[in-house]
Amino acid sequence: MNRNVGLTELIRDNLPEWAVPAFEYIALLGDKLVVVGVLALVTGSDAYRRATHDYDRLVSDRAAFVLAVVLGGLALTLLLKTVFGLPRPPSSLQAVPRSGDGFPSGHAMAATVLWGAIALWSVYSTRRRRLAGAALVIGLVAVSRLALGVHYFVDVLASIGFGIGYLLVAAWATDRDPEQAFAGTAVLGGLAVIATGGTDEGWIAFGSCVGGATGWWMSTRPRVRKRWLSAIQ
């Protein structure tokens, strides 16, 4: 399968070396650790707000659904990368050496799933502004992967398509119900373990999916909410 359409070479040949660190920082917007950190911030701030305003549930269904969908998206990304198993561009093109499979782009797909989910289901600002902001971030992450020479254009384009398709299917299949979303996430985590042959990365994906589901379930218990409320007062 020839994925090279020459765009990566064109960007790499004309990109000044001083710009490489800037694109490395931009790529962090799709890094798994940053994605998990943003998820923790979104979920934690939601839980704090609800606890201090005496809501019945510690975490809102909206925040729980975003958490479930994004964790499932990370597991799906690993699953797809393993199933396709296509190589990255040659090391001669890479501004920063990277190993592992190159299709789809994990950063581009993670960025699409995270920022797309926040744009679709957040309550801040307007929907149009959220979508515009998400599109800008996703586009920058995609360009950064080409500028760093670690992916081909087809890789990032397909990754964005996979991410958008996944978000739409997840919303349709679960009717945005957290319980159903976490069930699907656990399945994706299990498939990631099987596809990777039980690698550390596969087990981490599975543990994150199941851990997120367990945390959400515990947050719905009245006793847990009372303890959380007592701790922050």
XYZ file of N, CA and C in Angstrom:
699
model
N 0.846 -1.205 0.000
C 0.000 0.000 0.000
C 0.876 1.247 0.000
N 0.794 2.029 -1.067
C 1.598 3.238 -1.179
C 0.812 4.422 -0.638
N 1.234 4.942 0.530
C 0.533 6.068 1.153
C 1.214 7.387 0.866
N 2.332 7.357 0.210
C 3.120 8.565 0.026
C 2.650 9.347 -1.193
N 2.156 10.566 -0.953
C 1.744 11.422 -2.065
C 2.683 12.625 -2.200
N 3.806 12.573 -1.480
C 4.828 13.601 -1.635
C 4.686 14.817 -0.745
N 3.574 14.938 -0.005
C 3.367 16.147 0.798
C 4.328 16.213 1.982
N 4.591 15.077 2.600
C 5.526 15.068 3.729
C 6.905 15.521 3.285
N 7.364 15.006 2.140
C 8.669 15.419 1.621
C 8.688 16.911 1.321
N 7.594 17.414 0.734
C 7.526 18.833 0.376
C 7.635 19.709 1.614
N 6.912 19.350 2.664
C 6.962 20.136 3.905
C 8.332 20.038 4.559
N 8.861 18.819 4.635
C 10.151 18.630 5.298
C 11.266 19.371 4.557
N 11.219 19.375 3.222
C 12.266 20.029 2.440
C 12.248 21.551 2.590
N 11.075 22.111 2.897
C 10.947 23.564 2.951
C 10.768 24.115 4.359
N 10.753 23.224 5.348
C 10.559 23.674 6.721
C 11.893 23.998 7.372
N 12.062 25.214 7.903
C 13.319 25.545 8.595
C 13.444 24.743 9.882
N 14.635 24.379 10.226
C 14.860 23.531 11.391
C 14.427 24.192 12.698
N 14.469 25.532 12.730
C 14.075 26.216 13.957
C 12.587 26.028 14.265
N 11.811 25.642 13.240
C 10.370 25.454 13.445
C 10.035 24.083 14.025
N 10.985 23.152 13.999
C 10.716 21.786 14.475
C 10.267 21.755 15.935
N 10.951 22.440 16.875
C 10.501 22.413 18.273
C 9.074 22.937 18.451
N 8.702 23.947 17.651
C 7.345 24.495 17.749
C 6.315 23.434 17.384
N 6.592 22.666 16.343
C 5.657 21.615 15.943
C 5.646 20.453 16.935
N 6.754 20.246 17.624
C 6.762 19.228 18.677
C 5.811 19.618 19.808
N 5.809 20.898 20.153
C 4.892 21.377 21.196
C 3.440 21.300 20.722
N 3.204 21.653 19.477
C 1.845 21.590 18.937
C 1.323 20.157 18.965
N 2.201 19.206 18.646
C 1.806 17.796 18.615
C 1.349 17.296 19.977
N 1.778 17.964 21.038
C 1.381 17.548 22.385
C -0.132 17.646 22.586
N -0.806 18.453 21.781
C -2.261 18.581 21.896
C -2.973 17.283 21.514
N -2.233 16.347 20.912
C -2.796 15.039 20.608
C -2.066 13.909 21.303
N -1.162 14.260 22.227
C -0.410 13.248 22.968
C -1.310 12.557 23.989
N -1.115 11.261 24.172
C -1.998 10.494 25.061
C -1.969 11.003 26.496
N -0.800 11.374 26.983
C -0.713 11.870 28.355
C -1.460 13.190 28.520
N -1.362 14.052 27.517
C -2.092 15.317 27.560
C -3.592 15.059 27.467
N -3.976 14.124 26.611
C -5.400 13.771 26.484
C -5.954 13.293 27.823
N -5.229 12.407 28.483
C -5.671 11.901 29.788
C -5.719 13.036 30.809
N -4.745 13.938 30.758
C -4.732 15.072 31.674
C -5.935 15.986 31.472
N -6.271 16.246 30.216
C -7.444 17.078 29.914
C -8.717 16.378 30.382
N -8.792 15.073 30.177
C -9.949 14.314 30.653
C -10.097 14.422 32.174
N -8.974 14.296 32.880
C -9.000 14.405 34.338
C -9.459 15.791 34.766
N -9.000 16.820 34.052
C -9.394 18.190 34.371
C -10.887 18.395 34.133
N -11.383 17.917 33.000
C -12.807 18.068 32.670
C -13.679 17.342 33.684
N -13.321 16.086 33.960
C -14.119 15.289 34.894
C -14.019 15.816 36.318
N -12.796 16.189 36.740
C -12.606 16.694 38.092
C -13.328 18.001 38.342
N -13.260 18.924 37.373
C -13.945 20.208 37.542
C -15.457 20.020 37.564
N -15.949 19.084 36.768
C -17.383 18.793 36.775
C -17.812 18.219 38.119
N -17.015 17.286 38.636
C -17.341 16.674 39.928
C -17.292 17.714 41.050
N -16.310 18.591 41.024
C -16.194 19.622 42.064
C -17.392 20.571 42.018
N -17.746 20.994 40.818
C -18.874 21.926 40.682
C -20.167 21.297 41.186
N -20.363 20.035 40.848
C -21.610 19.386 41.252
C -21.632 19.103 42.753
N -20.481 18.739 43.301
C -20.429 18.459 44.737
C -20.714 19.708 45.568
N -20.205 20.847 45.115
C -20.396 22.091 45.873
C -21.763 22.723 45.625
N -22.508 22.208 44.651
C -23.852 22.737 44.380
C -24.941 21.723 44.713
N -24.560 20.680 45.453
C -25.529 19.729 46.000
C -26.346 19.015 44.922
N -25.673 18.545 43.880
C -26.344 17.706 42.888
C -26.462 16.281 43.415
N -27.418 15.539 42.860
C -27.602 14.150 43.292
C -26.463 13.256 42.807
N -25.934 13.562 41.626
C -24.864 12.745 41.041
C -23.567 13.517 41.063
N -22.483 12.837 41.407
C -21.187 13.498 41.527
C -20.637 13.927 40.173
N -20.859 13.125 39.148
C -20.392 13.438 37.802
C -21.596 13.474 36.867
N -21.695 14.513 36.058
C -22.828 14.637 35.150
C -22.759 13.589 34.050
N -23.897 13.241 33.494
C -23.933 12.290 32.385
C -23.140 12.811 31.194
N -23.164 14.121 30.984
C -22.436 14.716 29.868
C -20.935 14.495 30.008
N -20.387 14.806 31.193
C -18.949 14.630 31.427
C -18.563 13.158 31.406
N -19.414 12.305 31.966
C -19.141 10.870 31.971
C -19.129 10.316 30.555
N -20.036 10.803 29.718
C -20.076 10.335 28.337
C -18.817 10.744 27.580
N -18.371 11.981 27.777
C -17.128 12.435 27.138
C -15.958 11.580 27.586
N -15.886 11.298 28.887
C -14.811 10.456 29.420
C -14.827 9.082 28.770
N -15.999 8.466 28.698
C -16.116 7.129 28.122
C -15.732 7.112 26.649
N -16.223 8.076 25.908
C -15.980 8.115 24.465
C -14.503 8.337 24.150
N -13.862 9.233 24.887
C -12.452 9.520 24.599
C -11.569 8.337 24.981
N -11.827 7.723 26.131
C -11.043 6.538 26.506
C -11.234 5.424 25.483
N -12.462 5.235 25.034
C -12.716 4.235 23.996
C -12.011 4.577 22.697
N -11.950 5.883 22.383
C -11.264 6.316 21.168
C -9.778 6.032 21.201
N -9.167 6.191 22.379
C -7.745 5.865 22.513
C -7.505 4.370 22.303
N -8.403 3.549 22.868
C -8.283 2.097 22.680
C -8.478 1.734 21.211
N -9.429 2.389 20.555
C -9.675 2.123 19.131
C -8.471 2.516 18.290
N -7.826 3.615 18.638
C -6.630 4.043 17.907
C -5.547 2.968 17.961
N -5.306 2.451 19.155
C -4.310 1.382 19.308
C -4.721 0.144 18.526
N -5.988 -0.177 18.567
C -6.500 -1.338 17.836
C -6.271 -1.189 16.334
N -6.592 -0.021 15.793
C -6.425 0.210 14.357
C -4.956 0.199 13.951
N -4.100 0.821 14.759
C -2.672 0.838 14.434
C -2.114 -0.578 14.387
N -2.591 -1.424 15.301
C -2.107 -2.805 15.350
C -2.620 -3.615 14.173
N -3.895 -3.429 13.851
C -4.507 -4.196 12.764
C -3.882 -3.833 11.417
N -3.701 -2.540 11.153
C -3.129 -2.122 9.876
C -1.625 -2.387 9.827
N -0.919 -2.031 10.889
C 0.512 -2.325 10.973
C 1.350 -1.747 9.853
N 1.007 -0.556 9.377
C 1.750 0.053 8.271
C 2.892 0.925 8.802
N 4.023 0.945 8.101
C 5.215 1.648 8.611
C 5.116 3.163 8.513
N 5.977 3.823 9.262
C 6.111 5.269 9.184
C 6.982 5.643 7.979
N 7.080 6.935 7.672
C 8.033 7.371 6.644
C 9.453 6.970 7.046
N 10.374 6.875 6.111
C 11.747 6.482 6.436
C 12.394 7.463 7.408
N 13.362 6.980 8.160
C 14.021 7.800 9.177
C 14.683 9.041 8.574
N 15.026 8.983 7.305
C 15.663 10.132 6.658
C 14.723 11.336 6.584
N 13.419 11.092 6.670
C 12.436 12.171 6.633
C 12.059 12.665 8.018
N 12.347 11.889 9.030
C 11.868 12.198 10.374
C 12.759 13.231 11.064
N 12.124 14.329 11.468
C 12.866 15.347 12.217
C 13.130 14.875 13.635
N 12.213 14.072 14.154
C 12.377 13.451 15.474
C 12.151 11.956 15.290
N 13.133 11.130 15.595
C 13.002 9.691 15.360
C 11.806 9.092 16.101
N 10.988 8.347 15.389
C 9.845 7.673 15.972
C 9.778 6.249 15.432
N 9.458 5.314 16.305
C 9.302 3.917 15.895
C 7.821 3.556 15.969
N 7.515 2.309 15.711
C 6.125 1.864 15.778
C 5.400 2.061 14.463
N 4.128 1.665 14.452
C 3.332 1.730 13.233
C 2.924 3.166 12.923
N 2.687 3.430 11.638
C 2.415 4.796 11.211
C 0.999 5.077 10.763
N 0.158 4.061 10.695
C -1.217 4.282 10.213
C -2.209 3.586 11.129
N -3.193 4.334 11.636
C -3.384 5.783 11.504
C -2.475 6.555 12.453
N -2.525 7.870 12.361
C -1.746 8.712 13.262
C -2.428 8.751 14.623
N -1.727 8.263 15.647
C -2.308 8.259 16.983
C -2.579 9.659 17.490
N -1.668 10.598 17.235
C -1.853 11.973 17.689
C -3.049 12.636 17.003
N -3.146 12.467 15.689
C -4.241 13.104 14.953
C -5.594 12.518 15.353
N -5.654 11.210 15.541
C -6.921 10.594 15.921
C -7.291 10.925 17.354
N -6.311 10.909 18.255
C -6.583 11.263 19.653
C -7.060 12.703 19.757
N -6.428 13.604 19.000
C -6.849 15.004 19.007
C -8.269 15.148 18.482
N -8.595 14.411 17.428
C -9.941 14.467 16.862
C -10.979 13.992 17.862
N -10.685 12.886 18.523
C -11.638 12.320 19.483
C -11.799 13.236 20.700
N -10.678 13.710 21.268
C -10.752 14.539 22.470
C -11.417 15.880 22.196
N -10.804 16.666 21.308
C -11.307 18.018 21.092
C -12.638 18.008 20.355
N -12.864 16.980 19.539
C -14.169 16.844 18.889
C -15.264 16.555 19.896
N -14.981 15.665 20.852
C -15.972 15.334 21.885
C -16.272 16.552 22.756
N -15.246 17.297 23.135
C -15.459 18.489 23.943
C -16.273 19.524 23.171
N -15.967 19.670 21.885
C -16.700 20.637 21.069
C -18.168 20.247 20.910
N -18.430 18.968 20.761
C -19.801 18.508 20.531
C -20.647 18.520 21.795
N -20.023 18.186 22.935
C -20.833 17.953 24.130
C -20.472 18.818 25.327
N -19.646 19.829 25.122
C -19.373 20.769 26.197
C -20.521 21.779 26.294
N -20.562 22.512 27.412
C -21.622 23.508 27.588
C -21.052 24.927 27.546
N -19.759 25.057 27.333
C -19.131 26.366 27.337
C -19.177 27.012 25.957
N -19.308 28.329 25.926
C -19.342 29.110 24.699
C -20.463 28.600 23.780
N -20.339 28.874 22.484
C -21.350 28.412 21.534
C -20.835 27.185 20.786
N -21.755 26.416 20.240
C -21.365 25.210 19.518
C -20.488 25.549 18.326
N -20.821 26.629 17.633
C -20.036 27.020 16.458
C -18.603 27.356 16.848
N -18.435 28.094 17.921
C -17.085 28.456 18.353
C -16.310 27.239 18.832
N -16.989 26.352 19.535
C -16.315 25.138 20.002
C -15.845 24.295 18.821
N -16.690 24.141 17.826
C -16.317 23.343 16.651
C -15.183 24.007 15.876
N -15.225 25.322 15.784
C -14.147 26.040 15.079
C -12.826 25.874 15.825
N -12.875 25.974 17.142
C -11.667 25.789 17.944
C -11.115 24.385 17.824
N -12.019 23.394 17.863
C -11.585 22.003 17.733
C -10.968 21.751 16.362
N -11.588 22.297 15.321
C -11.062 22.112 13.965
C -9.662 22.705 13.837
N -9.453 23.861 14.473
C -8.134 24.497 14.425
C -7.086 23.635 15.119
N -7.408 23.148 16.310
C -6.461 22.316 17.062
C -6.149 21.034 16.300
N -7.194 20.370 15.807
C -7.003 19.114 15.069
C -6.152 19.344 13.825
N -6.430 20.432 13.119
C -5.653 20.743 11.926
C -4.191 20.997 12.243
N -3.924 21.717 13.334
C -2.543 21.998 13.726
C -1.798 20.716 14.103
N -2.481 19.838 14.832
C -1.848 18.566 15.207
C -1.539 17.747 13.954
N -2.482 17.711 13.025
C -2.272 16.953 11.791
C -1.075 17.491 11.008
N -0.995 18.810 10.888
C 0.127 19.425 10.165
C 1.444 19.150 10.888
N 1.394 19.165 12.215
C 2.626 18.927 12.982
C 3.206 17.547 12.711
N 2.354 16.560 12.495
C 2.839 15.202 12.237
C 3.526 15.112 10.876
N 3.039 15.921 9.923
C 3.698 15.970 8.614
C 4.995 16.769 8.707
N 4.944 17.884 9.440
C 6.134 18.728 9.571
C 7.269 18.000 10.277
N 6.922 17.104 11.192
C 7.946 16.327 11.895
C 8.386 15.101 11.091
N 7.699 14.831 9.993
C 8.096 13.733 9.114
C 7.791 12.350 9.645
N 6.846 12.247 10.580
C 6.567 10.943 11.194
C 5.303 10.288 10.638
N 4.610 10.991 9.729
C 3.420 10.426 9.091
C 3.293 10.953 7.674
N 2.560 10.220 6.865
C 2.181 10.686 5.543
C 0.838 11.403 5.627
N 0.514 12.165 4.591
C -0.752 12.911 4.552
C -1.948 11.975 4.678
N -1.884 10.827 4.028
C -2.980 9.856 4.093
C -3.212 9.399 5.531
N -2.137 9.264 6.291
C -2.246 8.813 7.677
C -3.097 9.766 8.510
N -2.768 11.054 8.431
C -3.484 12.021 9.267
C -4.896 12.257 8.752
N -5.066 12.220 7.441
C -6.402 12.414 6.867
C -7.330 11.279 7.284
N -6.846 10.048 7.171
C -7.644 8.901 7.584
C -7.928 8.928 9.077
N -6.958 9.378 9.861
C -7.122 9.432 11.312
C -8.241 10.384 11.704
N -8.283 11.533 11.064
C -9.359 12.493 11.342
C -10.705 11.890 10.945
N -10.735 11.210 9.797
C -11.970 10.553 9.369
C -12.412 9.468 10.336
N -11.456 8.655 10.788
C -11.772 7.610 11.769
C -12.332 8.237 13.054
N -11.678 9.312 13.505
C -12.092 9.951 14.750
C -13.490 10.525 14.665
N -13.785 11.234 13.577
C -15.119 11.816 13.401
C -16.174 10.715 13.292
N -15.875 9.691 12.499
C -16.810 8.581 12.345
C -17.080 7.886 13.669
N -16.033 7.702 14.454
C -16.183 7.056 15.752
C -17.085 7.873 16.671
N -16.879 9.189 16.724
C -17.706 10.036 17.579
C -19.177 9.965 17.181
N -19.441 9.995 15.895
C -20.828 9.948 15.420
C -21.474 8.600 15.725
N -20.739 7.529 15.498
C -21.280 6.189 15.767
C -21.499 5.994 17.269
N -20.549 6.473 18.080
C -20.676 6.325 19.532
C -21.915 7.045 20.049
N -22.148 8.258 19.559
C -23.325 9.015 19.998
C -24.612 8.336 19.551
N -24.610 7.830 18.318
C -25.811 7.177 17.785
C -26.084 5.843 18.467
N -25.050 5.043 18.670
C -25.222 3.695 19.216
C -25.599 3.701 20.690
N -25.146 4.706 21.425
C -25.387 4.739 22.875
C -26.450 5.747 23.289
N -26.896 6.569 22.341
C -27.840 7.648 22.651
C -27.285 8.538 23.758
N -25.948 8.653 23.774
C -25.216 9.461 24.751
C -25.489 9.043 26.196
N -25.735 7.777 26.388
C -25.939 7.228 27.726
C -24.592 6.741 28.265
N -24.113 7.257 29.406
C -22.793 6.883 29.914
C -22.642 5.386 30.155
N -23.677 4.746 30.671
C -23.576 3.319 30.962
C -23.305 2.516 29.697
N -24.035 2.816 28.633
C -23.800 2.121 27.369
C -22.450 2.497 26.772
N -22.079 3.776 26.931
C -20.795 4.226 26.388
C -19.633 3.530 27.084
N -19.690 3.395 28.400
C -18.620 2.717 29.127
C -18.583 1.224 28.797
N -19.738 0.629 28.534
C -19.763 -0.778 28.132
C -19.029 -0.948 26.794
N -19.305 -0.049 25.849
C -18.601 -0.105 24.575
C -17.127 0.163 24.714
N -16.768 1.075 25.612
C -15.370 1.389 25.867
C -14.623 0.181 26.417
N -15.259 -0.541 27.344
C -14.636 -1.743 27.909
C -14.404 -2.794 26.828
N -15.346 -2.906 25.911
C -15.182 -3.855 24.800
C -13.996 -3.463 23.925
N -13.890 -2.178 23.609
C -12.765 -1.707 22.797
C -11.440 -1.942 23.514
N -11.425 -1.735 24.818
C -10.213 -1.999 25.589
C -9.828 -3.462 25.530
N -10.823 -4.347 25.637
C -10.555 -5.782 25.540
C -10.038 -6.177 24.171
N -10.614 -5.592 23.123
C -10.158 -5.876 21.762
C -8.727 -5.378 21.548
N -8.385 -4.263 22.186
C -7.025 -3.734 22.060
C -6.019 -4.704 22.672
N -6.382 -5.300 23.819
C -5.493 -6.287 24.445
C -5.302 -7.484 23.529
N -6.393 -7.976 22.961
C -6.323 -9.148 22.081
C -5.503 -8.842 20.834
N -5.774 -7.694 20.212
C -5.084 -7.342 18.967
C -3.588 -7.167 19.162
N -3.198 -6.608 20.303
C -1.776 -6.363 20.558
C -1.068 -7.585 21.129
N -1.818 -8.653 21.374
C -1.205 -9.842 21.934
C -0.826 -9.691 23.394
N -1.560 -8.844 24.101
C -1.306 -8.666 25.525
C -0.070 -7.849 25.838
N 0.253 -6.872 24.997
C 1.406 -6.005 25.281
C 1.066 -5.057 26.427
N 2.106 -4.408 26.964
C 1.881 -3.441 28.035
C 0.932 -2.331 27.585
N 1.115 -1.872 26.354
C 0.278 -0.795 25.836
C -1.184 -1.235 25.755
N -1.392 -2.489 25.352
C -2.748 -3.011 25.279
C -3.404 -3.098 26.641
N -2.666 -3.580 27.627
C -3.206 -3.692 28.980
C -3.453 -2.323 29.596
N -2.615 -1.351 29.280
C -2.827 0.007 29.792
C -4.128 0.579 29.219
N -4.348 0.341 27.914
C -5.586 0.805 27.293
C -6.796 0.147 27.945
N -6.699 -1.157 28.167
C -7.809 -1.881 28.795
C -8.041 -1.393 30.229
N -6.949 -1.233 30.976
C -7.072 -0.773 32.354
C -7.677 0.624 32.443
N -7.307 1.490 31.496
C -7.864 2.848 31.485
C -9.360 2.816 31.219
N -9.771 1.981 30.269
C -11.194 1.882 29.934
C -11.999 1.337 31.103
N -11.531 0.236 31.673
C -12.244 -0.373 32.802
C -12.164 0.524 34.036
N -11.006 1.155 34.252
C -10.852 2.054 35.389
C -11.789 3.241 35.298
N -11.926 3.800 34.099
C -12.854 4.912 33.916
C -14.284 4.499 34.188
N -14.668 3.326 33.703
C -16.023 2.817 33.936
C -16.268 2.580 35.419
N -15.270 2.004 36.099
C -15.407 1.736 37.531
C -15.506 3.035 38.328
N -14.685 4.016 37.961
C -14.737 5.302 38.644
C -16.078 5.986 38.482
N -16.625 5.922 37.269
C -17.938 6.538 37.040
C -19.012 5.820 37.844
N -18.966 4.481 37.841
C -19.967 3.727 38.590
C -19.894 4.054 40.081
N -18.685 4.151 40.609
C -18.534 4.464 42.024
C -19.046 5.874 42.336
N -18.848 6.794 41.385
C -19.281 8.175 41.617
C -20.787 8.304 41.693
N -21.502 7.301 41.186
C -22.969 7.343 41.243
C -23.502 6.827 42.573
N -22.612 6.251 43.380
C -23.062 5.728 44.678
C -23.206 6.877 45.680
N -24.309 6.953 46.416
C -24.538 8.048 47.374
C -23.433 8.186 48.414
N -22.888 7.072 48.919
C -21.855 7.141 49.948
C -20.593 7.812 49.427
N -20.235 7.488 48.178
C -19.037 8.092 47.593
C -19.219 9.592 47.476
N -20.400 10.023 47.061
C -20.662 11.450 46.928
C -20.555 12.153 48.274
N -21.089 11.557 49.311
C -21.030 12.166 50.641
C -19.587 12.300 51.124
N -18.773 11.281 50.887
C -17.367 11.338 51.301
C -16.622 12.425 50.535
N -16.878 12.524 49.238
C -16.235 13.558 48.410
C -16.631 14.950 48.889
N -17.914 15.114 49.194
C -18.401 16.420 49.641
C -17.761 16.796 50.974
N -17.612 15.816 51.861
C -16.996 16.077 53.171
C -15.525 16.449 53.014
N -14.863 15.842 52.037
C -13.423 16.066 51.845
C -13.122 17.472 51.344
N -14.031 18.060 50.548
C -13.746 19.350 49.958
C -14.312 20.515 50.779
N -15.055 20.204 51.813
C -15.614 21.260 52.654
C -14.677 21.601 53.814
